[in-house]
Amino acid sequence: QVQLVESGGGLVQAGGSLRLSCAASGVTFSVNSYCMGWFRQAPGKEREFVAAISENGFSSDTADSVKGRFTISRDNAKNTVYLQMNSLKPEDTAVYYCTSARVYGRHEVRKTALGYDYWGQGTQVTVSS
């Protein structure tokens, strides 16, 4: 069983930055193989893809809406994934969820929610104008 705990959310003014962290337990990244992702859900909207990174960290992808502003990274030695968010906009306001998918050595970067197995509880990010 994988547990994911997000942290780093909060209230920030437009143009500001935040770094989200996702700590995984119940799994050892250096031994097992997990693609990791971030999704977000704003009130009244569907959950949407934000960013994902392959199990070895060599490949990643971000949604067009955040490209050039958000960066995903991971530290397998710490079992942690990060989402650096710069130049935040009010439309980035949402609950951000960390998620993992066992990929068994495949260098996958998954962009659909159905492709993931475990989810964290989410962390609120609010960007004021």
N, CA, C and O atoms as a GROMACS GRO file, in nm:
protein
  516
    1GLN      N    1   0.085  -0.118   0.000
    1GLN     CA    2   0.000   0.000   0.000
    1GLN      C    3   0.089   0.124   0.000
    1GLN      O    4   0.181   0.137   0.081
    2VAL      N    5   0.061   0.215  -0.092
    2VAL     CA    6   0.138   0.338  -0.103
    2VAL      C    7   0.059   0.451  -0.039
    2VAL      O    8  -0.059   0.469  -0.067
    3GLN      N    9   0.125   0.528   0.046
    3GLN     CA   10   0.064   0.649   0.102
    3GLN      C   11   0.137   0.770   0.046
    3GLN      O   12   0.260   0.775   0.043
    4LEU      N   13   0.059   0.867   0.003
    4LEU     CA   14   0.113   0.991  -0.052
    4LEU      C   15   0.062   1.108   0.030
    4LEU      O   16  -0.058   1.121   0.054
    5VAL      N   17   0.154   1.194   0.073
    5VAL     CA   18   0.116   1.310   0.154
    5VAL      C   19   0.173   1.435   0.090
    5VAL      O   20   0.294   1.451   0.076
    6GLU      N   21   0.082   1.524   0.050
    6GLU     CA   22   0.122   1.649  -0.012
    6GLU      C   23   0.141   1.757   0.095
    6GLU      O   24   0.079   1.755   0.201
    7SER      N   25   0.228   1.851   0.064
    7SER     CA   26   0.248   1.967   0.150
    7SER      C   27   0.296   2.083   0.065
    7SER      O   28   0.337   2.065  -0.050
    8GLY      N   29   0.291   2.203   0.123
    8GLY     CA   30   0.344   2.320   0.055
    8GLY      C   31   0.241   2.412  -0.005
    8GLY      O   32   0.275   2.518  -0.058
    9GLY      N   33   0.114   2.373   0.002
    9GLY     CA   34   0.010   2.461  -0.050
    9GLY      C   35  -0.009   2.583   0.039
    9GLY      O   36   0.049   2.593   0.147
   10GLY      N   37  -0.090   2.675  -0.010
   10GLY     CA   38  -0.117   2.795   0.069
   10GLY      C   39  -0.175   2.906  -0.016
   10GLY      O   40  -0.218   2.884  -0.130
   11LEU      N   41  -0.174   3.024   0.041
   11LEU     CA   42  -0.226   3.144  -0.025
   11LEU      C   43  -0.109   3.228  -0.074
   11LEU      O   44  -0.015   3.256   0.000
   12VAL      N   45  -0.115   3.267  -0.200
   12VAL     CA   46  -0.007   3.346  -0.259
   12VAL      C   47  -0.068   3.447  -0.355
   12VAL      O   48  -0.174   3.423  -0.413
   13GLN      N   49  -0.001   3.559  -0.372
   13GLN     CA   50  -0.048   3.659  -0.466
   13GLN      C   51  -0.010   3.620  -0.609
   13GLN      O   52   0.087   3.547  -0.631
   14ALA      N   53  -0.086   3.670  -0.703
   14ALA     CA   54  -0.055   3.645  -0.844
   14ALA      C   55   0.088   3.689  -0.874
   14ALA      O   56   0.134   3.794  -0.830
   15GLY      N   57   0.158   3.605  -0.951
   15GLY     CA   58   0.297   3.630  -0.981
   15GLY      C   59   0.393   3.565  -0.886
   15GLY      O   60   0.513   3.561  -0.912
   16GLY      N   61   0.342   3.513  -0.776
   16GLY     CA   62   0.426   3.450  -0.675
   16GLY      C   63   0.457   3.305  -0.708
   16GLY      O   64   0.421   3.254  -0.814
   17SER      N   65   0.526   3.240  -0.614
   17SER     CA   66   0.570   3.102  -0.633
   17SER      C   67   0.537   3.017  -0.511
   17SER      O   68   0.526   3.066  -0.399
   18LEU      N   69   0.521   2.890  -0.538
   18LEU     CA   70   0.505   2.790  -0.433
   18LEU      C   71   0.575   2.663  -0.480
   18LEU      O   72   0.588   2.638  -0.600
   19ARG      N   73   0.621   2.583  -0.384
   19ARG     CA   74   0.674   2.452  -0.418
   19ARG      C   75   0.596   2.347  -0.339
   19ARG      O   76   0.597   2.346  -0.216
   20LEU      N   77   0.531   2.260  -0.411
   20LEU     CA   78   0.459   2.150  -0.348
   20LEU      C   79   0.551   2.030  -0.337
   20LEU      O   80   0.636   2.005  -0.423
   21SER      N   81   0.534   1.957  -0.229
   21SER     CA   82   0.607   1.833  -0.208
   21SER      C   83   0.509   1.719  -0.189
   21SER      O   84   0.398   1.738  -0.140
   22CYS      N   85   0.551   1.601  -0.229
   22CYS     CA   86   0.471   1.480  -0.211
   22CYS      C   87   0.563   1.372  -0.158
   22CYS      O   88   0.652   1.324  -0.228
   23ALA      N   89   0.542   1.335  -0.033
   23ALA     CA   90   0.622   1.231   0.030
   23ALA      C   91   0.549   1.098   0.021
   23ALA      O   92   0.432   1.086   0.058
   24ALA      N   93   0.619   0.997  -0.030
   24ALA     CA   94   0.561   0.864  -0.045
   24ALA      C   95   0.613   0.770   0.062
   24ALA      O   96   0.732   0.771   0.095
   25SER      N   97   0.525   0.691   0.116
   25SER     CA   98   0.565   0.587   0.210
   25SER      C   99   0.500   0.456   0.168
   25SER      O  100   0.405   0.454   0.090
   26GLY      N  101   0.553   0.346   0.221
   26GLY     CA  102   0.502   0.216   0.182
   26GLY      C  103   0.564   0.167   0.053
   26GLY      O  104   0.525   0.063   0.000
   27VAL      N  105   0.661   0.244   0.003
   27VAL     CA  106   0.727   0.207  -0.122
   27VAL      C  107   0.866   0.268  -0.120
   27VAL      O  108   0.888   0.372  -0.059
   28THR      N  109   0.957   0.203  -0.187
   28THR     CA  110   1.093   0.257  -0.200
   28THR      C  111   1.118   0.289  -0.346
   28THR      O  112   1.128   0.198  -0.429
   29PHE      N  113   1.127   0.417  -0.378
   29PHE     CA  114   1.140   0.458  -0.517
   29PHE      C  115   1.263   0.398  -0.584
   29PHE      O  116   1.260   0.363  -0.702
   30SER      N  117   1.370   0.387  -0.507
   30SER     CA  118   1.494   0.339  -0.568
   30SER      C  119   1.485   0.193  -0.605
   30SER      O  120   1.563   0.144  -0.687
   31VAL      N  121   1.393   0.123  -0.545
   31VAL     CA  122   1.378  -0.020  -0.573
   31VAL      C  123   1.261  -0.044  -0.667
   31VAL      O  124   1.272  -0.120  -0.764
   32ASN      N  125   1.150   0.020  -0.637
   32ASN     CA  126   1.033   0.002  -0.720
   32ASN      C  127   1.029   0.108  -0.830
   32ASN      O  128   1.114   0.197  -0.835
   33SER      N  129   0.932   0.096  -0.915
   33SER     CA  130   0.928   0.179  -1.034
   33SER      C  131   0.793   0.247  -1.044
   33SER      O  132   0.692   0.183  -1.076
   34TYR      N  133   0.791   0.377  -1.016
   34TYR     CA  134   0.666   0.450  -1.016
   34TYR      C  135   0.676   0.577  -1.098
   34TYR      O  136   0.765   0.659  -1.078
   35CYS      N  137   0.584   0.590  -1.191
   35CYS     CA  138   0.562   0.720  -1.254
   35CYS      C  139   0.484   0.805  -1.153
   35CYS      O  140   0.393   0.754  -1.088
   36MET      N  141   0.518   0.931  -1.140
   36MET     CA  142   0.451   1.020  -1.045
   36MET      C  143   0.388   1.137  -1.118
   36MET      O  144   0.442   1.187  -1.217
   37GLY      N  145   0.272   1.180  -1.069
   37GLY     CA  146   0.204   1.290  -1.134
   37GLY      C  147   0.140   1.386  -1.036
   37GLY      O  148   0.122   1.357  -0.918
   38TRP      N  149   0.106   1.502  -1.089
   38TRP     CA  150   0.028   1.602  -1.017
   38TRP      C  151  -0.095   1.635  -1.101
   38TRP      O  152  -0.086   1.659  -1.221
   39PHE      N  153  -0.210   1.635  -1.035
   39PHE     CA  154  -0.335   1.677  -1.095
   39PHE      C  155  -0.392   1.788  -1.006
   39PHE      O  156  -0.349   1.806  -0.892
   40ARG      N  157  -0.489   1.860  -1.059
   40ARG     CA  158  -0.555   1.961  -0.978
   40ARG      C  159  -0.704   1.963  -1.009
   40ARG      O  160  -0.748   1.922  -1.117
   41GLN      N  161  -0.780   2.013  -0.912
   41GLN     CA  162  -0.924   2.023  -0.930
   41GLN      C  163  -0.972   2.152  -0.867
   41GLN      O  164  -0.956   2.174  -0.747
   42ALA      N  165  -1.030   2.237  -0.951
   42ALA     CA  166  -1.088   2.362  -0.904
   42ALA      C  167  -1.237   2.340  -0.876
   42ALA      O  168  -1.296   2.247  -0.931
   43PRO      N  169  -1.298   2.423  -0.792
   43PRO     CA  170  -1.441   2.407  -0.761
   43PRO      C  171  -1.526   2.406  -0.887
   43PRO      O  172  -1.514   2.495  -0.971
   44GLY      N  173  -1.613   2.306  -0.898
   44GLY     CA  174  -1.702   2.297  -1.011
   44GLY      C  175  -1.639   2.248  -1.140
   44GLY      O  176  -1.704   2.246  -1.245
   45LYS      N  177  -1.513   2.208  -1.133
   45LYS     CA  178  -1.444   2.161  -1.253
   45LYS      C  179  -1.394   2.018  -1.233
   45LYS      O  180  -1.382   1.970  -1.120
   46GLU      N  181  -1.364   1.953  -1.344
   46GLU     CA  182  -1.310   1.818  -1.337
   46GLU      C  183  -1.162   1.823  -1.300
   46GLU      O  184  -1.094   1.924  -1.320
   47ARG      N  185  -1.115   1.711  -1.246
   47ARG     CA  186  -0.973   1.700  -1.214
   47ARG      C  187  -0.894   1.701  -1.345
   47ARG      O  188  -0.932   1.635  -1.442
   48GLU      N  189  -0.786   1.777  -1.348
   48GLU     CA  190  -0.709   1.788  -1.470
   48GLU      C  191  -0.561   1.762  -1.447
   48GLU      O  192  -0.508   1.787  -1.339
   49PHE      N  193  -0.496   1.711  -1.549
   49PHE     CA  194  -0.354   1.683  -1.547
   49PHE      C  195  -0.273   1.812  -1.536
   49PHE      O  196  -0.304   1.912  -1.600
   50VAL      N  197  -0.169   1.808  -1.453
   50VAL     CA  198  -0.078   1.922  -1.440
   50VAL      C  199   0.062   1.884  -1.488
   50VAL      O  200   0.119   1.951  -1.574
   51ALA      N  201   0.117   1.777  -1.431
   51ALA     CA  202   0.253   1.737  -1.466
   51ALA      C  203   0.276   1.593  -1.427
   51ALA      O  204   0.209   1.540  -1.338
   52ALA      N  205   0.372   1.529  -1.494
   52ALA     CA  206   0.409   1.392  -1.460
   52ALA      C  207   0.557   1.371  -1.491
   52ALA      O  208   0.615   1.440  -1.575
   53ILE      N  209   0.615   1.273  -1.422
   53ILE     CA  210   0.757   1.246  -1.440
   53ILE      C  211   0.780   1.095  -1.438
   53ILE      O  212   0.716   1.022  -1.362
   54SER      N  213   0.871   1.049  -1.523
   54SER     CA  214   0.898   0.906  -1.533
   54SER      C  215   0.968   0.856  -1.408
   54SER      O  216   1.016   0.935  -1.325
   55GLU      N  217   0.975   0.725  -1.394
   55GLU     CA  218   1.027   0.665  -1.272
   55GLU      C  219   1.174   0.699  -1.248
   55GLU      O  220   1.219   0.702  -1.134
   56ASN      N  221   1.248   0.725  -1.354
   56ASN     CA  222   1.390   0.758  -1.338
   56ASN      C  223   1.415   0.908  -1.342
   56ASN      O  224   1.528   0.953  -1.327
   57GLY      N  225   1.310   0.985  -1.362
   57GLY     CA  226   1.324   1.130  -1.363
   57GLY      C  227   1.376   1.187  -1.493
   57GLY      O  228   1.394   1.308  -1.504
   58PHE      N  229   1.401   1.103  -1.592
   58PHE     CA  230   1.462   1.150  -1.717
   58PHE      C  231   1.360   1.212  -1.812
   58PHE      O  232   1.396   1.290  -1.900
   59SER      N  233   1.233   1.178  -1.795
   59SER     CA  234   1.129   1.230  -1.882
   59SER      C  235   1.020   1.294  -1.799
   59SER      O  236   0.990   1.247  -1.689
   60SER      N  237   0.961   1.400  -1.850
   60SER     CA  238   0.850   1.465  -1.781
   60SER      C  239   0.764   1.538  -1.882
   60SER      O  240   0.803   1.557  -1.997
   61ASP      N  241   0.648   1.578  -1.838
   61ASP     CA  242   0.557   1.652  -1.924
   61ASP      C  243   0.471   1.740  -1.836
   61ASP      O  244   0.442   1.706  -1.721
   62THR      N  245   0.430   1.852  -1.889
   62THR     CA  246   0.340   1.942  -1.818
   62THR      C  247   0.226   1.982  -1.909
   62THR      O  248   0.239   1.979  -2.032
   63ALA      N  249   0.114   2.018  -1.849
   63ALA     CA  250  -0.001   2.065  -1.926
   63ALA      C  251   0.032   2.197  -1.995
   63ALA      O  252   0.115   2.275  -1.947
   64ASP      N  253  -0.033   2.220  -2.107
   64ASP     CA  254  -0.008   2.345  -2.181
   64ASP      C  255  -0.037   2.468  -2.096
   64ASP      O  256   0.029   2.571  -2.110
   65SER      N  257  -0.135   2.458  -2.008
   65SER     CA  258  -0.176   2.573  -1.927
   65SER      C  259  -0.070   2.614  -1.826
   65SER      O  260  -0.073   2.727  -1.776
   66VAL      N  261   0.024   2.526  -1.795
   66VAL     CA  262   0.128   2.558  -1.696
   66VAL      C  263   0.268   2.549  -1.753
   66VAL      O  264   0.366   2.573  -1.682
   67LYS      N  265   0.277   2.515  -1.879
   67LYS     CA  266   0.409   2.496  -1.941
   67LYS      C  267   0.490   2.626  -1.933
   67LYS      O  268   0.440   2.735  -1.962
   68GLY      N  269   0.616   2.611  -1.893
   68GLY     CA  270   0.702   2.728  -1.878
   68GLY      C  271   0.692   2.793  -1.741
   68GLY      O  272   0.774   2.878  -1.707
   69ARG      N  273   0.592   2.754  -1.662
   69ARG     CA  274   0.575   2.811  -1.528
   69ARG      C  275   0.593   2.706  -1.418
   69ARG      O  276   0.645   2.736  -1.311
   70PHE      N  277   0.550   2.584  -1.444
   70PHE     CA  278   0.558   2.476  -1.346
   70PHE      C  279   0.664   2.375  -1.388
   70PHE      O  280   0.683   2.348  -1.507
   71THR      N  281   0.734   2.320  -1.289
   71THR     CA  282   0.835   2.218  -1.314
   71THR      C  283   0.819   2.104  -1.214
   71THR      O  284   0.810   2.127  -1.094
   72ILE      N  285   0.814   1.983  -1.265
   72ILE     CA  286   0.807   1.866  -1.179
   72ILE      C  287   0.946   1.804  -1.167
   72ILE      O  288   1.022   1.801  -1.263
   73SER      N  289   0.977   1.755  -1.048
   73SER     CA  290   1.105   1.688  -1.026
   73SER      C  291   1.085   1.582  -0.918
   73SER      O  292   0.982   1.579  -0.851
   74ARG      N  293   1.186   1.497  -0.902
   74ARG     CA  294   1.175   1.394  -0.800
   74ARG      C  295   1.311   1.363  -0.742
   74ARG      O  296   1.414   1.379  -0.808
   75ASP      N  297   1.311   1.318  -0.618
   75ASP     CA  298   1.431   1.274  -0.550
   75ASP      C  299   1.402   1.133  -0.499
   75ASP      O  300   1.339   1.116  -0.395
   76ASN      N  301   1.448   1.034  -0.573
   76ASN     CA  302   1.415   0.897  -0.537
   76ASN      C  303   1.479   0.854  -0.405
   76ASN      O  304   1.427   0.768  -0.335
   77ALA      N  305   1.590   0.914  -0.372
   77ALA     CA  306   1.655   0.882  -0.245
   77ALA      C  307   1.569   0.926  -0.126
   77ALA      O  308   1.576   0.868  -0.018
   78LYS      N  309   1.487   1.029  -0.147
   78LYS     CA  310   1.400   1.080  -0.042
   78LYS      C  311   1.255   1.038  -0.062
   78LYS      O  312   1.168   1.078   0.016
   79ASN      N  313   1.228   0.960  -0.164
   79ASN     CA  314   1.090   0.917  -0.192
   79ASN      C  315   0.996   1.037  -0.202
   79ASN      O  316   0.885   1.034  -0.149
   80THR      N  317   1.041   1.140  -0.269
   80THR     CA  318   0.965   1.265  -0.274
   80THR      C  319   0.960   1.320  -0.416
   80THR      O  320   1.057   1.312  -0.492
   81VAL      N  321   0.845   1.375  -0.449
   81VAL     CA  322   0.824   1.442  -0.576
   81VAL      C  323   0.787   1.587  -0.547
   81VAL      O  324   0.720   1.617  -0.448
   82TYR      N  325   0.831   1.676  -0.635
   82TYR     CA  326   0.809   1.818  -0.615
   82TYR      C  327   0.738   1.879  -0.735
   82TYR      O  328   0.747   1.829  -0.847
   83LEU      N  329   0.666   1.987  -0.709
   83LEU     CA  330   0.609   2.068  -0.817
   83LEU      C  331   0.642   2.213  -0.785
   83LEU      O  332   0.585   2.273  -0.695
   84GLN      N  333   0.735   2.268  -0.861
   84GLN     CA  334   0.771   2.408  -0.847
   84GLN      C  335   0.678   2.490  -0.934
   84GLN      O  336   0.670   2.470  -1.055
   85MET      N  337   0.608   2.584  -0.871
   85MET     CA  338   0.509   2.663  -0.942
   85MET      C  339   0.550   2.810  -0.935
   85MET      O  340   0.554   2.870  -0.828
   86ASN      N  341   0.579   2.866  -1.050
   86ASN     CA  342   0.620   3.006  -1.060
   86ASN      C  343   0.516   3.086  -1.139
   86ASN      O  344   0.432   3.028  -1.208
   87SER      N  345   0.522   3.216  -1.128
   87SER     CA  346   0.431   3.305  -1.202
   87SER      C  347   0.287   3.260  -1.188
   87SER      O  348   0.215   3.248  -1.287
   88LEU      N  349   0.246   3.234  -1.066
   88LEU     CA  350   0.112   3.182  -1.041
   88LEU      C  351   0.005   3.281  -1.082
   88LEU      O  352   0.020   3.402  -1.070
   89LYS      N  353  -0.106   3.225  -1.130
   89LYS     CA  354  -0.220   3.303  -1.174
   89LYS      C  355  -0.342   3.264  -1.092
   89LYS      O  356  -0.346   3.154  -1.036
   90PRO      N  357  -0.441   3.352  -1.082
   90PRO     CA  358  -0.564   3.316  -1.009
   90PRO      C  359  -0.628   3.187  -1.061
   90PRO      O  360  -0.687   3.112  -0.984
   91GLU      N  361  -0.616   3.161  -1.190
   91GLU     CA  362  -0.675   3.040  -1.247
   91GLU      C  363  -0.600   2.913  -1.207
   91GLU      O  364  -0.646   2.803  -1.238
   92ASP      N  365  -0.487   2.926  -1.140
   92ASP     CA  366  -0.418   2.810  -1.085
   92ASP      C  367  -0.476   2.765  -0.951
   92ASP      O  368  -0.437   2.662  -0.896
   93THR      N  369  -0.569   2.843  -0.898
   93THR     CA  370  -0.633   2.808  -0.771
   93THR      C  371  -0.705   2.675  -0.783
   93THR      O  372  -0.791   2.657  -0.869
   94ALA      N  373  -0.671   2.582  -0.695
   94ALA     CA  374  -0.729   2.447  -0.700
   94ALA      C  375  -0.672   2.365  -0.584
   94ALA      O  376  -0.579   2.407  -0.515
   95VAL      N  377  -0.730   2.249  -0.566
   95VAL     CA  378  -0.667   2.148  -0.481
   95VAL      C  379  -0.574   2.066  -0.569
   95VAL      O  380  -0.615   2.016  -0.674
   96TYR      N  381  -0.451   2.053  -0.526
   96TYR     CA  382  -0.349   1.981  -0.603
   96TYR      C  383  -0.327   1.843  -0.541
   96TYR      O  384  -0.307   1.830  -0.421
   97TYR      N  385  -0.332   1.741  -0.626
   97TYR     CA  386  -0.319   1.604  -0.583
   97TYR      C  387  -0.194   1.540  -0.641
   97TYR      O  388  -0.162   1.558  -0.758
   98CYS      N  389  -0.126   1.467  -0.557
   98CYS     CA  390  -0.012   1.386  -0.599
   98CYS      C  391  -0.062   1.244  -0.626
   98CYS      O  392  -0.153   1.195  -0.558
   99THR      N  393  -0.004   1.179  -0.724
   99THR     CA  394  -0.050   1.045  -0.759
   99THR      C  395   0.066   0.961  -0.811
   99THR      O  396   0.165   1.014  -0.861
  100SER      N  397   0.053   0.830  -0.797
  100SER     CA  398   0.159   0.739  -0.839
  100SER      C  399   0.102   0.623  -0.920
  100SER      O  400  -0.013   0.583  -0.903
  101ALA      N  401   0.186   0.570  -1.008
  101ALA     CA  402   0.148   0.456  -1.090
  101ALA      C  403   0.266   0.362  -1.103
  101ALA      O  404   0.376   0.404  -1.140
  102ARG      N  405   0.244   0.237  -1.073
  102ARG     CA  406   0.351   0.137  -1.088
  102ARG      C  407   0.370   0.110  -1.236
  102ARG      O  408   0.274   0.075  -1.305
  103VAL      N  409   0.491   0.128  -1.287
  103VAL     CA  410   0.515   0.114  -1.431
  103VAL      C  411   0.612   0.002  -1.464
  103VAL      O  412   0.642  -0.020  -1.582
  104TYR      N  413   0.661  -0.070  -1.363
  104TYR     CA  414   0.740  -0.191  -1.384
  104TYR      C  415   0.856  -0.169  -1.480
  104TYR      O  416   0.879  -0.249  -1.571
  105GLY      N  417   0.929  -0.062  -1.461
  105GLY     CA  418   1.048  -0.039  -1.541
  105GLY      C  419   1.025   0.035  -1.671
  105GLY      O  420   1.120   0.074  -1.738
  106ARG      N  421   0.900   0.053  -1.708
  106ARG     CA  422   0.873   0.127  -1.833
  106ARG      C  423   0.888   0.276  -1.805
  106ARG      O  424   0.843   0.327  -1.703
  107HIS      N  425   0.951   0.344  -1.897
  107HIS     CA  426   0.978   0.487  -1.879
  107HIS      C  427   0.857   0.569  -1.925
  107HIS      O  428   0.864   0.644  -2.022
  108GLU      N  429   0.749   0.552  -1.852
  108GLU     CA  430   0.624   0.615  -1.891
  108GLU      C  431   0.602   0.748  -1.822
  108GLU      O  432   0.646   0.768  -1.709
  109VAL      N  433   0.534   0.838  -1.890
  109VAL     CA  434   0.487   0.963  -1.833
  109VAL      C  435   0.337   0.965  -1.859
  109VAL      O  436   0.293   0.997  -1.969
  110ARG      N  437   0.260   0.933  -1.758
  110ARG     CA  438   0.115   0.917  -1.776
  110ARG      C  439   0.044   1.049  -1.753
  110ARG      O  440   0.077   1.124  -1.661
  111LYS      N  441  -0.056   1.078  -1.838
  111LYS     CA  442  -0.125   1.206  -1.834
  111LYS      C  443  -0.273   1.194  -1.806
  111LYS      O  444  -0.344   1.294  -1.799
  112THR      N  445  -0.322   1.072  -1.789
  112THR     CA  446  -0.464   1.053  -1.759
  112THR      C  447  -0.480   0.998  -1.618
  112THR      O  448  -0.402   0.914  -1.573
  113ALA      N  449  -0.584   1.046  -1.549
  113ALA     CA  450  -0.606   1.006  -1.411
  113ALA      C  451  -0.629   0.856  -1.398
  113ALA      O  452  -0.588   0.796  -1.299
  114LEU      N  453  -0.694   0.796  -1.496
  114LEU     CA  454  -0.723   0.653  -1.489
  114LEU      C  455  -0.596   0.568  -1.492
  114LEU      O  456  -0.600   0.450  -1.457
  115GLY      N  457  -0.486   0.627  -1.533
  115GLY     CA  458  -0.361   0.552  -1.539
  115GLY      C  459  -0.287   0.543  -1.408
  115GLY      O  460  -0.181   0.481  -1.400
  116TYR      N  461  -0.341   0.605  -1.304
  116TYR     CA  462  -0.275   0.609  -1.174
  116TYR      C  463  -0.345   0.522  -1.071
  116TYR      O  464  -0.465   0.499  -1.077
  117ASP      N  465  -0.265   0.475  -0.975
  117ASP     CA  466  -0.315   0.379  -0.878
  117ASP      C  467  -0.346   0.440  -0.740
  117ASP      O  468  -0.446   0.407  -0.678
  118TYR      N  469  -0.259   0.529  -0.694
  118TYR     CA  470  -0.272   0.583  -0.560
  118TYR      C  471  -0.276   0.736  -0.566
  118TYR      O  472  -0.212   0.799  -0.650
  119TRP      N  473  -0.352   0.793  -0.474
  119TRP     CA  474  -0.370   0.939  -0.469
  119TRP      C  475  -0.352   0.989  -0.327
  119TRP      O  476  -0.387   0.922  -0.230
  120GLY      N  477  -0.295   1.111  -0.316
  120GLY     CA  478  -0.290   1.176  -0.187
  120GLY      C  479  -0.420   1.247  -0.158
  120GLY      O  480  -0.513   1.243  -0.238
  121GLN      N  481  -0.427   1.311  -0.040
  121GLN     CA  482  -0.548   1.380   0.003
  121GLN      C  483  -0.561   1.518  -0.059
  121GLN      O  484  -0.670   1.576  -0.058
  122GLY      N  485  -0.453   1.570  -0.112
  122GLY     CA  486  -0.459   1.700  -0.177
  122GLY      C  487  -0.413   1.814  -0.087
  122GLY      O  488  -0.420   1.805   0.035
  123THR      N  489  -0.366   1.920  -0.150
  123THR     CA  490  -0.326   2.041  -0.078
  123THR      C  491  -0.382   2.161  -0.154
  123THR      O  492  -0.374   2.169  -0.277
  124GLN      N  493  -0.439   2.254  -0.079
  124GLN     CA  494  -0.506   2.369  -0.140
  124GLN      C  495  -0.404   2.475  -0.181
  124GLN      O  496  -0.316   2.513  -0.104
  125VAL      N  497  -0.418   2.522  -0.303
  125VAL     CA  498  -0.340   2.635  -0.353
  125VAL      C  499  -0.438   2.744  -0.393
  125VAL      O  500  -0.527   2.722  -0.475
  126THR      N  501  -0.422   2.862  -0.335
  126THR     CA  502  -0.508   2.974  -0.364
  126THR      C  503  -0.423   3.091  -0.410
  126THR      O  504  -0.331   3.134  -0.340
  127VAL      N  505  -0.454   3.142  -0.529
  127VAL     CA  506  -0.379   3.253  -0.585
  127VAL      C  507  -0.471   3.374  -0.592
  127VAL      O  508  -0.572   3.372  -0.661
  128SER      N  509  -0.435   3.479  -0.521
  128SER     CA  510  -0.518   3.599  -0.518
  128SER      C  511  -0.472   3.697  -0.626
  128SER      O  512  -0.354   3.704  -0.660
  129SER      N  513  -0.568   3.772  -0.678
  129SER     CA  514  -0.535   3.868  -0.784
  129SER      C  515  -0.494   4.003  -0.728
  129SER      O  516  -0.463   4.095  -0.803
   0.00000   0.00000   0.00000
